[in-house]
Amino acid sequence: MRKFPIFILLCLLFFSIAESRASYFPLKNKRTIVIPAQSNSRVKFGAERLAKSLSLVGYDVKIVQKDKMPAGNDLIVIGTKTDQLLNGLRAVNGTGKQLGKEGFSINYNKNKNLIIEGGDYSGALYGCMELSDEIKTKGKLPDQISVTDQPEMVLRGTCIGLQKPEYLPGRDVYEYPYTPETFSWFYDKDLWIQYLDMMVENRYNSLYLWNGHPFSSLLRLKDYPYAVEVDDATLKKNEEMFKFLTQEADKRGIWVIQMFYNILIPKPFAEKHGLKTQDRNRPIIPLIADYTRKSIAGFVEKYPNVGLLVALGEAMEGVGQDDIDWFTKTIIPGVKDGLKAAGIKNEPPIVLRAHDTHAPSVMKASLPLYKNLYTENKFNGEALTTYTPRGSWAELHRELSAVAPVHIANVHILANLEPFRYGSADFIQKSVQAMNKIYGAKGLHLYPQSGYWDWPYTADKITERQLQVDRDWIWYKEWARYAWNSNRDRIEEINYWGQQLAGKYGTDLTAGKAILNAYEESGEISPKLLRRYGITDGNRQTLTLGMLMTQLINPYRYGLFTLMYESEAPEGEMIIEYAEKEWKKQGHIGETPVQIAKEVVEHGKKALASINEAAPKVSKDSEEFRRLKNDIYCYDAMANFYAEKVKSALWVLRYKYSNDVSDLQKALPFLEKSVDYYANLVKLTENEYLYANSMQTKQRKIPMRGVDKTFIHWKEMLPVFTKELNHFKRSIDSLKSSGSGKANVLKPFKNAAVKILSGHDSYIINKDAQVFIDSVTKIKEVTEQLIGLKGVKLNKAQQIKSGTTLKFSTTAPVKVLVGFFTKKDRSYLAAPELETDASANNYGQSEIKISNALVLDGYPPVNIHAYSFGVGTNTLTLGKGACVILGFISEGQEMRIYNAGLDGKGKDIDWLFE
């Protein structure tokens, strides 16, 4: 009898729990999802996703396939405007608007059945995803809903690189065959599903795969069977993975696009025919053209649902007729051959990348041959600098958007953001608005926020490597949200992202908004720093590692990429311009270096205040929040490092005009502070990050040349900045004691013993020497170090028409000194530039060794670059355009980098720091 009351109590408790559970999860609440009998895979996938969302909140769901509406209520009917199933079922609350591409409507009809209608299969899918999101937010099926929506941008895509942080043994840049040893993650189907699910949840509809020459990993050609770079088992695996990937992507409404470079050939093919895999300056030869055309044809036939993104530049000589010929006579015919073999009549889009080519000219020549050409161009180069692009870069975008059915803006590499977290919704929304309004772009092509070369991992120093798709969720979500609709209300967006972040970290809405504010304040720092102080928008500069003082006070020495200032930044002044105007007491224009120094420090302060305000309220994912918080501290330290160094640089530049040592003494405290802030940055990153930059090859140049994974971490740079500071102190002491300006004496170069095999004559470099055989032009001025060297006399007209080839032999390693005219003109050979040519440092030639070293009568000044060659017979091959070859020196002879100043713009002061 004693047990009876306990039994009653347990029964009451059970019914109480059951009643409570029923109130949250109404298990008897049934729903039937109806889709057409012959449904497209996207409609099926959407229905399954919707069913799963309903099940998770307690609904009993089943999916049926019919072409006729079944009787009853509580139905969810999904289809497209052409499906028989939806005939007569138009919703009573619909807007009546015609549904466009990927558009959808969600409404109840008069019988209280829920109708999801898509303008096409993707629209039906997105309607299902929209309703799923609503269910997740509210915990139940909405009692009332009336939504009609469609995307602003036609293409919304992300990118994955099948590339590596370093070169593979015996290979060059971009040469990465698809193998399990090199890309184990490529064969991980679960990882692909995770990534594709992220994409569809964010409504991305295109996935770009980047690789130098993918064809030799994906098919075997009948005429060139030896060109395959993988074994038979791997080739089979690759075929299987491509089929899996494209099928899974298609059911999520995602178009897979394979990118490739030109002209790049596989290693087995190159070795068989005695060719280089890459040779930027070689002419188009029939063998390579035939192989490439057949590779493209075979790829299109085998993978008809995979698109092609064509990069004409990098591996073939930049802008010129060769680009046009290659695209019109090799690539387009290859695509057409493949379509014919596959029996496909409709032309799929080919995406032309407007990089290192004159894309408008290529389009003009190509459109008569192939109508469905899309174009793609970088948004802010290989960085994120501004949402107010202007100048020639904006004009190029507008020109392309006017001729292409779809023009795509590419958010590329993000070399100034890595590796710290980035999630400024405000900056990103304004950037997408700029793509639409300034560029006329109808597509987004988005790179990973950081770590592109090390996909799928982040740089975070964690025992089990962190996935980019997990860490940078907000990056993908923000760009996708605004690619769908960039004109969302700002106040509503603050609430939306506040809620997202509150959910992520288990805080209230106020703290969620504070985290957003930390993202947005810190999100202004890197863009502003690069666009006002940087050398380049390319990935040869790692902004977060800092900059040398010589890079701030003499940026042209490092190959300043002026387009960044002219087009990818608001109107304003560089540090050197500001200093000159200050000395001349002239007015300033636009955004100034001093202004930015103040602004980035203020952004850092506000970001810190916001992240610390939110910290006590975090109850979820606390370890990730700790890493985010540390990143905010990193941004603050970096902002202060740059601000103090820029203040110092302005006093140093004043000395250039004043010759007053007291100006250098005023610069010193600021430089000391900058090193202190950098030391703090080292502490913040030492145990948190494996590296600052994911590209760890010789292409990286700023702040230091990166070879074999050197200078990839802040702790490697602190001794460099400390040495720079100490050298500056010694320079000041030397000036104070001696009163003279220059302590370093330059030794004249000595001629190295070489034998010229290409029939060129030589001449002795000095004033009044004639440098071209077809011109009476003489040397007007020359820096003393070059006097006495044996220059090579060249035919200028031949250089402009066909380029320059110099063959020579040597018994010891040498440097060839090549002079490039500083004016940008088609008649002058362009200096090596890593922004457009990945091979521009293969001989150590990308850096200017002596600026303004030579002046010819009637010509612009000449900058000297050095090409290194080893023992034996060598060939120096240069592109089309005039240049001068100023002789050979021993590889071991010291070359101190400096500005000879023969342009009349002032003395060299780099010696103060090196």
PDB file of N, CA, C and O in Angstrom, residues 105-165:
ATOM      1  N   SER A 105       7.479  32.401 -54.358  1.00  0.00           N
ATOM      2  CA  SER A 105       6.446  32.973 -53.477  1.00  0.00           C
ATOM      3  C   SER A 105       6.005  31.895 -52.498  1.00  0.00           C
ATOM      4  O   SER A 105       6.001  30.698 -52.822  1.00  0.00           O
ATOM      5  N   ILE A 106       5.659  32.321 -51.290  1.00  0.00           N
ATOM      6  CA  ILE A 106       5.141  31.417 -50.249  1.00  0.00           C
ATOM      7  C   ILE A 106       3.869  32.051 -49.707  1.00  0.00           C
ATOM      8  O   ILE A 106       3.902  33.168 -49.169  1.00  0.00           O
ATOM      9  N   ASN A 107       2.745  31.357 -49.865  1.00  0.00           N
ATOM     10  CA  ASN A 107       1.458  31.891 -49.409  1.00  0.00           C
ATOM     11  C   ASN A 107       0.501  30.751 -49.078  1.00  0.00           C
ATOM     12  O   ASN A 107       0.615  29.650 -49.626  1.00  0.00           O
ATOM     13  N   TYR A 108      -0.449  31.047 -48.205  1.00  0.00           N
ATOM     14  CA  TYR A 108      -1.571  30.126 -47.981  1.00  0.00           C
ATOM     15  C   TYR A 108      -2.649  30.414 -49.029  1.00  0.00           C
ATOM     16  O   TYR A 108      -2.874  31.571 -49.405  1.00  0.00           O
ATOM     17  N   ASN A 109      -3.346  29.336 -49.494  1.00  0.00           N
ATOM     18  CA  ASN A 109      -4.478  29.570 -50.379  1.00  0.00           C
ATOM     19  C   ASN A 109      -5.761  29.585 -49.561  1.00  0.00           C
ATOM     20  O   ASN A 109      -5.735  29.479 -48.325  1.00  0.00           O
ATOM     21  N   LYS A 110      -6.883  29.677 -50.249  1.00  0.00           N
ATOM     22  CA  LYS A 110      -8.160  29.815 -49.536  1.00  0.00           C
ATOM     23  C   LYS A 110      -8.505  28.584 -48.714  1.00  0.00           C
ATOM     24  O   LYS A 110      -9.298  28.658 -47.787  1.00  0.00           O
ATOM     25  N   ASN A 111      -7.918  27.424 -49.049  1.00  0.00           N
ATOM     26  CA  ASN A 111      -8.158  26.204 -48.276  1.00  0.00           C
ATOM     27  C   ASN A 111      -7.142  26.006 -47.155  1.00  0.00           C
ATOM     28  O   ASN A 111      -7.071  24.932 -46.561  1.00  0.00           O
ATOM     29  N   LYS A 112      -6.339  27.041 -46.908  1.00  0.00           N
ATOM     30  CA  LYS A 112      -5.331  27.028 -45.842  1.00  0.00           C
ATOM     31  C   LYS A 112      -4.200  26.032 -46.110  1.00  0.00           C
ATOM     32  O   LYS A 112      -3.525  25.589 -45.196  1.00  0.00           O
ATOM     33  N   ASN A 113      -4.069  25.661 -47.362  1.00  0.00           N
ATOM     34  CA  ASN A 113      -2.889  24.889 -47.740  1.00  0.00           C
ATOM     35  C   ASN A 113      -1.772  25.860 -48.128  1.00  0.00           C
ATOM     36  O   ASN A 113      -2.025  26.933 -48.701  1.00  0.00           O
ATOM     37  N   LEU A 114      -0.540  25.498 -47.792  1.00  0.00           N
ATOM     38  CA  LEU A 114       0.605  26.381 -48.024  1.00  0.00           C
ATOM     39  C   LEU A 114       1.214  26.068 -49.393  1.00  0.00           C
ATOM     40  O   LEU A 114       1.544  24.917 -49.686  1.00  0.00           O
ATOM     41  N   ILE A 115       1.343  27.097 -50.223  1.00  0.00           N
ATOM     42  CA  ILE A 115       1.834  26.924 -51.583  1.00  0.00           C
ATOM     43  C   ILE A 115       3.214  27.577 -51.722  1.00  0.00           C
ATOM     44  O   ILE A 115       3.377  28.760 -51.437  1.00  0.00           O
ATOM     45  N   ILE A 116       4.199  26.794 -52.153  1.00  0.00           N
ATOM     46  CA  ILE A 116       5.520  27.333 -52.484  1.00  0.00           C
ATOM     47  C   ILE A 116       5.700  27.208 -53.990  1.00  0.00           C
ATOM     48  O   ILE A 116       5.784  26.101 -54.528  1.00  0.00           O
ATOM     49  N   GLU A 117       5.730  28.350 -54.652  1.00  0.00           N
ATOM     50  CA  GLU A 117       5.855  28.351 -56.103  1.00  0.00           C
ATOM     51  C   GLU A 117       7.185  28.975 -56.504  1.00  0.00           C
ATOM     52  O   GLU A 117       7.541  30.068 -56.049  1.00  0.00           O
ATOM     53  N   GLY A 118       7.921  28.298 -57.359  1.00  0.00           N
ATOM     54  CA  GLY A 118       9.187  28.830 -57.837  1.00  0.00           C
ATOM     55  C   GLY A 118       9.099  29.292 -59.271  1.00  0.00           C
ATOM     56  O   GLY A 118       8.377  28.702 -60.082  1.00  0.00           O
ATOM     57  N   GLY A 119       9.829  30.373 -59.579  1.00  0.00           N
ATOM     58  CA  GLY A 119       9.910  30.805 -60.966  1.00  0.00           C
ATOM     59  C   GLY A 119      10.635  29.776 -61.819  1.00  0.00           C
ATOM     60  O   GLY A 119      10.459  29.716 -63.025  1.00  0.00           O
ATOM     61  N   ASP A 120      11.449  28.941 -61.160  1.00  0.00           N
ATOM     62  CA  ASP A 120      12.133  27.821 -61.782  1.00  0.00           C
ATOM     63  C   ASP A 120      12.460  26.836 -60.660  1.00  0.00           C
ATOM     64  O   ASP A 120      12.027  27.013 -59.518  1.00  0.00           O
ATOM     65  N   TYR A 121      13.220  25.792 -60.985  1.00  0.00           N
ATOM     66  CA  TYR A 121      13.518  24.781 -59.959  1.00  0.00           C
ATOM     67  C   TYR A 121      14.297  25.375 -58.788  1.00  0.00           C
ATOM     68  O   TYR A 121      14.040  25.041 -57.632  1.00  0.00           O
ATOM     69  N   SER A 122      15.242  26.252 -59.087  1.00  0.00           N
ATOM     70  CA  SER A 122      16.003  26.875 -58.007  1.00  0.00           C
ATOM     71  C   SER A 122      15.105  27.752 -57.153  1.00  0.00           C
ATOM     72  O   SER A 122      15.258  27.812 -55.929  1.00  0.00           O
ATOM     73  N   GLY A 123      14.151  28.435 -57.796  1.00  0.00           N
ATOM     74  CA  GLY A 123      13.213  29.254 -57.035  1.00  0.00           C
ATOM     75  C   GLY A 123      12.398  28.418 -56.061  1.00  0.00           C
ATOM     76  O   GLY A 123      12.188  28.812 -54.903  1.00  0.00           O
ATOM     77  N   ALA A 124      11.933  27.254 -56.516  1.00  0.00           N
ATOM     78  CA  ALA A 124      11.183  26.357 -55.620  1.00  0.00           C
ATOM     79  C   ALA A 124      12.056  25.907 -54.456  1.00  0.00           C
ATOM     80  O   ALA A 124      11.616  25.839 -53.310  1.00  0.00           O
ATOM     81  N   LEU A 125      13.322  25.575 -54.767  1.00  0.00           N
ATOM     82  CA  LEU A 125      14.275  25.189 -53.721  1.00  0.00           C
ATOM     83  C   LEU A 125      14.445  26.312 -52.709  1.00  0.00           C
ATOM     84  O   LEU A 125      14.388  26.091 -51.489  1.00  0.00           O
ATOM     85  N   TYR A 126      14.639  27.544 -53.195  1.00  0.00           N
ATOM     86  CA  TYR A 126      14.864  28.667 -52.284  1.00  0.00           C
ATOM     87  C   TYR A 126      13.618  28.996 -51.474  1.00  0.00           C
ATOM     88  O   TYR A 126      13.705  29.461 -50.332  1.00  0.00           O
ATOM     89  N   GLY A 127      12.440  28.749 -52.057  1.00  0.00           N
ATOM     90  CA  GLY A 127      11.213  28.916 -51.289  1.00  0.00           C
ATOM     91  C   GLY A 127      11.171  27.959 -50.105  1.00  0.00           C
ATOM     92  O   GLY A 127      10.784  28.329 -48.996  1.00  0.00           O
ATOM     93  N   CYS A 128      11.584  26.713 -50.346  1.00  0.00           N
ATOM     94  CA  CYS A 128      11.652  25.724 -49.262  1.00  0.00           C
ATOM     95  C   CYS A 128      12.661  26.147 -48.203  1.00  0.00           C
ATOM     96  O   CYS A 128      12.411  26.023 -46.991  1.00  0.00           O
ATOM     97  N   MET A 129      13.824  26.655 -48.636  1.00  0.00           N
ATOM     98  CA  MET A 129      14.851  27.084 -47.687  1.00  0.00           C
ATOM     99  C   MET A 129      14.370  28.280 -46.866  1.00  0.00           C
ATOM    100  O   MET A 129      14.640  28.376 -45.662  1.00  0.00           O
ATOM    101  N   GLU A 130      13.638  29.184 -47.519  1.00  0.00           N
ATOM    102  CA  GLU A 130      13.114  30.360 -46.807  1.00  0.00           C
ATOM    103  C   GLU A 130      12.117  29.938 -45.730  1.00  0.00           C
ATOM    104  O   GLU A 130      12.161  30.434 -44.590  1.00  0.00           O
ATOM    105  N   LEU A 131      11.231  29.016 -46.066  1.00  0.00           N
ATOM    106  CA  LEU A 131      10.254  28.543 -45.080  1.00  0.00           C
ATOM    107  C   LEU A 131      10.953  27.773 -43.963  1.00  0.00           C
ATOM    108  O   LEU A 131      10.583  27.889 -42.791  1.00  0.00           O
ATOM    109  N   SER A 132      11.995  27.006 -44.302  1.00  0.00           N
ATOM    110  CA  SER A 132      12.760  26.283 -43.278  1.00  0.00           C
ATOM    111  C   SER A 132      13.388  27.256 -42.288  1.00  0.00           C
ATOM    112  O   SER A 132      13.382  27.020 -41.073  1.00  0.00           O
ATOM    113  N   ASP A 133      13.932  28.342 -42.803  1.00  0.00           N
ATOM    114  CA  ASP A 133      14.532  29.351 -41.918  1.00  0.00           C
ATOM    115  C   ASP A 133      13.489  29.956 -40.988  1.00  0.00           C
ATOM    116  O   ASP A 133      13.748  30.198 -39.802  1.00  0.00           O
ATOM    117  N   GLU A 134      12.316  30.185 -41.514  1.00  0.00           N
ATOM    118  CA  GLU A 134      11.223  30.746 -40.707  1.00  0.00           C
ATOM    119  C   GLU A 134      10.831  29.781 -39.590  1.00  0.00           C
ATOM    120  O   GLU A 134      10.602  30.190 -38.442  1.00  0.00           O
ATOM    121  N   ILE A 135      10.785  28.508 -39.914  1.00  0.00           N
ATOM    122  CA  ILE A 135      10.430  27.487 -38.921  1.00  0.00           C
ATOM    123  C   ILE A 135      11.499  27.395 -37.839  1.00  0.00           C
ATOM    124  O   ILE A 135      11.193  27.293 -36.642  1.00  0.00           O
ATOM    125  N   LYS A 136      12.780  27.446 -38.237  1.00  0.00           N
ATOM    126  CA  LYS A 136      13.880  27.392 -37.262  1.00  0.00           C
ATOM    127  C   LYS A 136      13.827  28.574 -36.315  1.00  0.00           C
ATOM    128  O   LYS A 136      14.090  28.451 -35.112  1.00  0.00           O
ATOM    129  N   THR A 137      13.483  29.749 -36.847  1.00  0.00           N
ATOM    130  CA  THR A 137      13.445  30.965 -36.026  1.00  0.00           C
ATOM    131  C   THR A 137      12.285  30.944 -35.043  1.00  0.00           C
ATOM    132  O   THR A 137      12.445  31.274 -33.863  1.00  0.00           O
ATOM    133  N   LYS A 138      11.097  30.522 -35.505  1.00  0.00           N
ATOM    134  CA  LYS A 138       9.884  30.612 -34.683  1.00  0.00           C
ATOM    135  C   LYS A 138       9.537  29.313 -33.961  1.00  0.00           C
ATOM    136  O   LYS A 138       8.669  29.297 -33.085  1.00  0.00           O
ATOM    137  N   GLY A 139      10.193  28.214 -34.363  1.00  0.00           N
ATOM    138  CA  GLY A 139       9.928  26.944 -33.707  1.00  0.00           C
ATOM    139  C   GLY A 139       8.649  26.281 -34.148  1.00  0.00           C
ATOM    140  O   GLY A 139       8.217  25.282 -33.554  1.00  0.00           O
ATOM    141  N   LYS A 140       8.024  26.803 -35.180  1.00  0.00           N
ATOM    142  CA  LYS A 140       6.800  26.189 -35.692  1.00  0.00           C
ATOM    143  C   LYS A 140       6.517  26.722 -37.091  1.00  0.00           C
ATOM    144  O   LYS A 140       7.135  27.682 -37.555  1.00  0.00           O
ATOM    145  N   LEU A 141       5.560  26.086 -37.754  1.00  0.00           N
ATOM    146  CA  LEU A 141       5.115  26.552 -39.057  1.00  0.00           C
ATOM    147  C   LEU A 141       4.327  27.842 -38.855  1.00  0.00           C
ATOM    148  O   LEU A 141       3.447  27.907 -37.982  1.00  0.00           O
ATOM    149  N   PRO A 142       4.621  28.898 -39.586  1.00  0.00           N
ATOM    150  CA  PRO A 142       3.902  30.159 -39.371  1.00  0.00           C
ATOM    151  C   PRO A 142       2.419  30.023 -39.717  1.00  0.00           C
ATOM    152  O   PRO A 142       2.048  29.368 -40.694  1.00  0.00           O
ATOM    153  N   ASP A 143       1.573  30.666 -38.910  1.00  0.00           N
ATOM    154  CA  ASP A 143       0.129  30.644 -39.166  1.00  0.00           C
ATOM    155  C   ASP A 143      -0.222  31.514 -40.372  1.00  0.00           C
ATOM    156  O   ASP A 143      -1.190  31.229 -41.092  1.00  0.00           O
ATOM    157  N   GLN A 144       0.545  32.560 -40.550  1.00  0.00           N
ATOM    158  CA  GLN A 144       0.333  33.429 -41.703  1.00  0.00           C
ATOM    159  C   GLN A 144       1.691  33.736 -42.329  1.00  0.00           C
ATOM    160  O   GLN A 144       2.657  34.006 -41.630  1.00  0.00           O
ATOM    161  N   ILE A 145       1.743  33.713 -43.628  1.00  0.00           N
ATOM    162  CA  ILE A 145       2.974  34.069 -44.325  1.00  0.00           C
ATOM    163  C   ILE A 145       2.638  34.469 -45.741  1.00  0.00           C
ATOM    164  O   ILE A 145       1.766  33.862 -46.383  1.00  0.00           O
ATOM    165  N   SER A 146       3.285  35.523 -46.222  1.00  0.00           N
ATOM    166  CA  SER A 146       3.127  35.965 -47.595  1.00  0.00           C
ATOM    167  C   SER A 146       4.452  36.585 -48.031  1.00  0.00           C
ATOM    168  O   SER A 146       4.761  37.718 -47.698  1.00  0.00           O
ATOM    169  N   VAL A 147       5.233  35.802 -48.741  1.00  0.00           N
ATOM    170  CA  VAL A 147       6.575  36.233 -49.150  1.00  0.00           C
ATOM    171  C   VAL A 147       6.746  36.029 -50.643  1.00  0.00           C
ATOM    172  O   VAL A 147       6.413  34.960 -51.169  1.00  0.00           O
ATOM    173  N   THR A 148       7.234  37.044 -51.318  1.00  0.00           N
ATOM    174  CA  THR A 148       7.657  36.924 -52.710  1.00  0.00           C
ATOM    175  C   THR A 148       9.044  37.541 -52.806  1.00  0.00           C
ATOM    176  O   THR A 148       9.258  38.670 -52.372  1.00  0.00           O
ATOM    177  N   ASP A 149       9.988  36.792 -53.364  1.00  0.00           N
ATOM    178  CA  ASP A 149      11.366  37.282 -53.359  1.00  0.00           C
ATOM    179  C   ASP A 149      12.137  36.679 -54.527  1.00  0.00           C
ATOM    180  O   ASP A 149      11.773  35.622 -55.054  1.00  0.00           O
ATOM    181  N   GLN A 150      13.190  37.349 -54.919  1.00  0.00           N
ATOM    182  CA  GLN A 150      14.137  36.816 -55.887  1.00  0.00           C
ATOM    183  C   GLN A 150      15.454  37.568 -55.744  1.00  0.00           C
ATOM    184  O   GLN A 150      15.478  38.675 -55.215  1.00  0.00           O
ATOM    185  N   PRO A 151      16.565  36.969 -56.195  1.00  0.00           N
ATOM    186  CA  PRO A 151      17.872  37.575 -55.937  1.00  0.00           C
ATOM    187  C   PRO A 151      18.174  38.756 -56.844  1.00  0.00           C
ATOM    188  O   PRO A 151      17.693  38.842 -57.971  1.00  0.00           O
ATOM    189  N   GLU A 152      19.005  39.634 -56.301  1.00  0.00           N
ATOM    190  CA  GLU A 152      19.476  40.803 -57.042  1.00  0.00           C
ATOM    191  C   GLU A 152      20.552  40.391 -58.047  1.00  0.00           C
ATOM    192  O   GLU A 152      20.551  40.820 -59.182  1.00  0.00           O
ATOM    193  N   MET A 153      21.486  39.548 -57.585  1.00  0.00           N
ATOM    194  CA  MET A 153      22.592  39.124 -58.431  1.00  0.00           C
ATOM    195  C   MET A 153      22.291  37.776 -59.079  1.00  0.00           C
ATOM    196  O   MET A 153      21.828  36.845 -58.405  1.00  0.00           O
ATOM    197  N   VAL A 154      22.598  37.672 -60.354  1.00  0.00           N
ATOM    198  CA  VAL A 154      22.321  36.450 -61.112  1.00  0.00           C
ATOM    199  C   VAL A 154      23.222  35.314 -60.644  1.00  0.00           C
ATOM    200  O   VAL A 154      22.772  34.176 -60.467  1.00  0.00           O
ATOM    201  N   LEU A 155      24.506  35.601 -60.463  1.00  0.00           N
ATOM    202  CA  LEU A 155      25.459  34.596 -59.987  1.00  0.00           C
ATOM    203  C   LEU A 155      26.001  35.010 -58.634  1.00  0.00           C
ATOM    204  O   LEU A 155      26.458  36.142 -58.460  1.00  0.00           O
ATOM    205  N   ARG A 156      25.959  34.066 -57.694  1.00  0.00           N
ATOM    206  CA  ARG A 156      26.454  34.314 -56.334  1.00  0.00           C
ATOM    207  C   ARG A 156      27.329  33.112 -55.983  1.00  0.00           C
ATOM    208  O   ARG A 156      26.808  32.049 -55.643  1.00  0.00           O
ATOM    209  N   GLY A 157      28.639  33.301 -56.104  1.00  0.00           N
ATOM    210  CA  GLY A 157      29.500  32.126 -56.011  1.00  0.00           C
ATOM    211  C   GLY A 157      30.641  32.265 -55.027  1.00  0.00           C
ATOM    212  O   GLY A 157      31.083  33.367 -54.701  1.00  0.00           O
ATOM    213  N   THR A 158      31.131  31.123 -54.570  1.00  0.00           N
ATOM    214  CA  THR A 158      32.318  31.056 -53.731  1.00  0.00           C
ATOM    215  C   THR A 158      33.407  30.303 -54.486  1.00  0.00           C
ATOM    216  O   THR A 158      33.161  29.692 -55.522  1.00  0.00           O
ATOM    217  N   CYS A 159      34.600  30.360 -53.924  1.00  0.00           N
ATOM    218  CA  CYS A 159      35.751  29.806 -54.627  1.00  0.00           C
ATOM    219  C   CYS A 159      36.572  28.936 -53.702  1.00  0.00           C
ATOM    220  O   CYS A 159      36.717  29.231 -52.509  1.00  0.00           O
ATOM    221  N   ILE A 160      37.088  27.850 -54.240  1.00  0.00           N
ATOM    222  CA  ILE A 160      38.028  26.975 -53.536  1.00  0.00           C
ATOM    223  C   ILE A 160      39.226  26.758 -54.440  1.00  0.00           C
ATOM    224  O   ILE A 160      39.079  26.432 -55.624  1.00  0.00           O
ATOM    225  N   GLY A 161      40.412  26.941 -53.896  1.00  0.00           N
ATOM    226  CA  GLY A 161      41.624  26.754 -54.677  1.00  0.00           C
ATOM    227  C   GLY A 161      42.211  25.370 -54.479  1.00  0.00           C
ATOM    228  O   GLY A 161      42.446  24.956 -53.347  1.00  0.00           O
ATOM    229  N   LEU A 162      42.420  24.675 -55.556  1.00  0.00           N
ATOM    230  CA  LEU A 162      43.220  23.450 -55.488  1.00  0.00           C
ATOM    231  C   LEU A 162      44.662  23.885 -55.709  1.00  0.00           C
ATOM    232  O   LEU A 162      45.253  23.704 -56.784  1.00  0.00           O
ATOM    233  N   GLN A 163      45.187  24.541 -54.696  1.00  0.00           N
ATOM    234  CA  GLN A 163      46.525  25.121 -54.698  1.00  0.00           C
ATOM    235  C   GLN A 163      47.131  24.827 -53.324  1.00  0.00           C
ATOM    236  O   GLN A 163      46.448  24.340 -52.436  1.00  0.00           O
ATOM    237  N   LYS A 164      48.382  25.189 -53.133  1.00  0.00           N
ATOM    238  CA  LYS A 164      49.082  24.908 -51.875  1.00  0.00           C
ATOM    239  C   LYS A 164      49.883  26.138 -51.444  1.00  0.00           C
ATOM    240  O   LYS A 164      50.216  26.994 -52.259  1.00  0.00           O
ATOM    241  N   PRO A 165      50.237  26.220 -50.153  1.00  0.00           N
ATOM    242  CA  PRO A 165      51.061  27.343 -49.686  1.00  0.00           C
ATOM    243  C   PRO A 165      52.461  27.361 -50.297  1.00  0.00           C
ATOM    244  O   PRO A 165      53.110  28.390 -50.333  1.00  0.00           O
TER     245      PRO A 165
END
